Amino acid sequence: MRGTTRRVASGVTALALLGLAACTPATPATPAQQPTQSSQTAQTSQNARTQVRGPQADYLVFYAEGRQRQALDAVTHAGGTKVSEDTRLGYILAKGGRDGFAEAVGGDAAVVGVSQDRSIGHATAAPGRSFPEAGALRSGRAAGEPLAGRQWDMRMIGADRANAKNPGSKDVLVAVIDTGIDGKHPDIAPNFDRELSRNFVTDKPKDENGETLDGPCEVAGCKDPVDQDDDGHGTHVASTIASPINGIGIAGVAPGVRLVNVRAGQDSGFFFLKPSLDALAYAGDIGVDVANLSYYVDPWLYNCARNPADTRKEQLEQQAIVTGMQRAIDYARKKGVTIISALGNGSTDLGRPMADDKSPGYPEGSAKARKVDNTCLNVPAESNGVISVSALGPSGRKAVYSDYGAEQTDVAAPGGDTTDGQGAKATRSILAAAPERALRAAGRIAADGTPKGADVVRDCTRGACSYYQYLDGTSMAAPHATGVAALLVSRFGKPAPGGGLTLDPATVEKLLYASADPKPCPTPRQHVYQTFGQTQTHVCEGDTADNGFYGHGVVDAWKAVTFEP
């Protein structure tokens, strides 16, 4: 799709698609590690007076356990005011000055992180390139839905066979935490739960520098309906998980489960911290079984608690991202939500990061060069309790763009790779539903409805036409794993007190790994990619049971509905 300030290259013409990078989990800073503050200094008081008079901003102030009252006092002493509070996740939404407030409130021992409430993330996908050769779109008619012949990904993980045996239960609820879902799409509508869906995002026409971000608002109040997706990324993810078997287009991995839109992403593909927190907490509160997060938290490609290249305000922001998201993940998991994340498109060994010149990636022009190491943490892929997914091309090899790492990769799944073979073809990407409105806005459909390139497919089998798009990315791999997890809950879940089915996330994780198809590192382990005249080498570490390219193996829908654990 697009990266922070539209950083991700179109397709995979660049060897290293700029996507999610990660480090080994680092322990969030404890209150004892924070600078203590027994009283307000004259300088802090001056900062507070400046903040009251100057431009204001909203901040998420995370407090240590049991230190809520002290954190509220710190906000007041720093010249801020409380707007609201979330005791579930332990933070105060406060209004304070743009200059000095974060440092002032962050100097209190009760505060463990401070982040301005602004865009901090983006999705991890890229559009399949539009190739001129018409032959790239030809494929045989397979049994099943009209476009099943194009779904090499479903055949790779046995989903085509699993659909007939166990399509998943309507008692299983899957949350797509993304840019939205086109709930009116003919190949999504039957499984879309509009009543439970929520939009936690308000569109922002321009960014903080006055540059176009989401563009003009489509509705009053700039808050889109819960069945709308002006980007297309979330719709593609939802379709891969659970497009129904209805004689239209394609079928998803678990075509019988319900989809709920829990929107946290902007039209532009960026994400805000607070909507991400709200989305995860809401997913837990309504009884979601599996949540898909095909995005990564930004503006920091690597979140480092104490990087000397960062200002104190920047350090506090990174601490807030790590702390806040971990609390939201823990909250959701305790409520029974299995959380699955895209690993990222940086073409990088995430266990050995050395440099970061992409952060902070928002607003545009803010990035600086800094050294990083494996004490830094990527969020959410390296947050505790998250299942992270690497991407495969149609040959089964790790996709050239996919991040990897012995400590980071949990499972692998089809994500597409246009370069996995001779030449480059759009059909090596993942085909899933796309909103007609978004495709038209992007210029991918002609006025008469005809697709303009091989990356877009139209199906008019039942009269009214629906549209689909080929996309690459770990964003596309994660929903395959999410779909398999939903099948496992459908099969092994127990009745929940409030209705539906439930299965402890630790059990879902164990079953997902046990049902995966183990895949060893390539021979030799130093796998060489030749892409568009360029060469790079990725080294796979680990054994067949668990390695840096494929984790515990390739997710397997057929085994998920047939194996005996």
XYZ file of C-alpha atoms in Angstrom, residues 18 164 180 184 247 323 341 355 370 406 425 430 438 465 469 486 493 552 565:
19
model
C 10.312 0.186 3.441
C -15.705 -27.843 2.189
C -11.907 -0.009 7.369
C -21.315 -3.374 1.070
C -20.848 -17.833 -6.134
C 3.993 0.684 26.910
C 0.450 -9.154 13.104
C 20.900 1.965 11.355
C 20.637 7.238 14.070
C 15.059 -16.194 14.279
C 3.701 -10.974 -12.961
C -2.627 -12.087 -3.492
C -11.247 3.370 -3.823
C -19.962 -6.508 -10.840
C -7.020 -6.363 -6.540
C -10.457 -18.532 13.233
C -13.670 -23.246 20.970
C 7.148 -22.847 13.221
C -3.601 -32.293 18.648
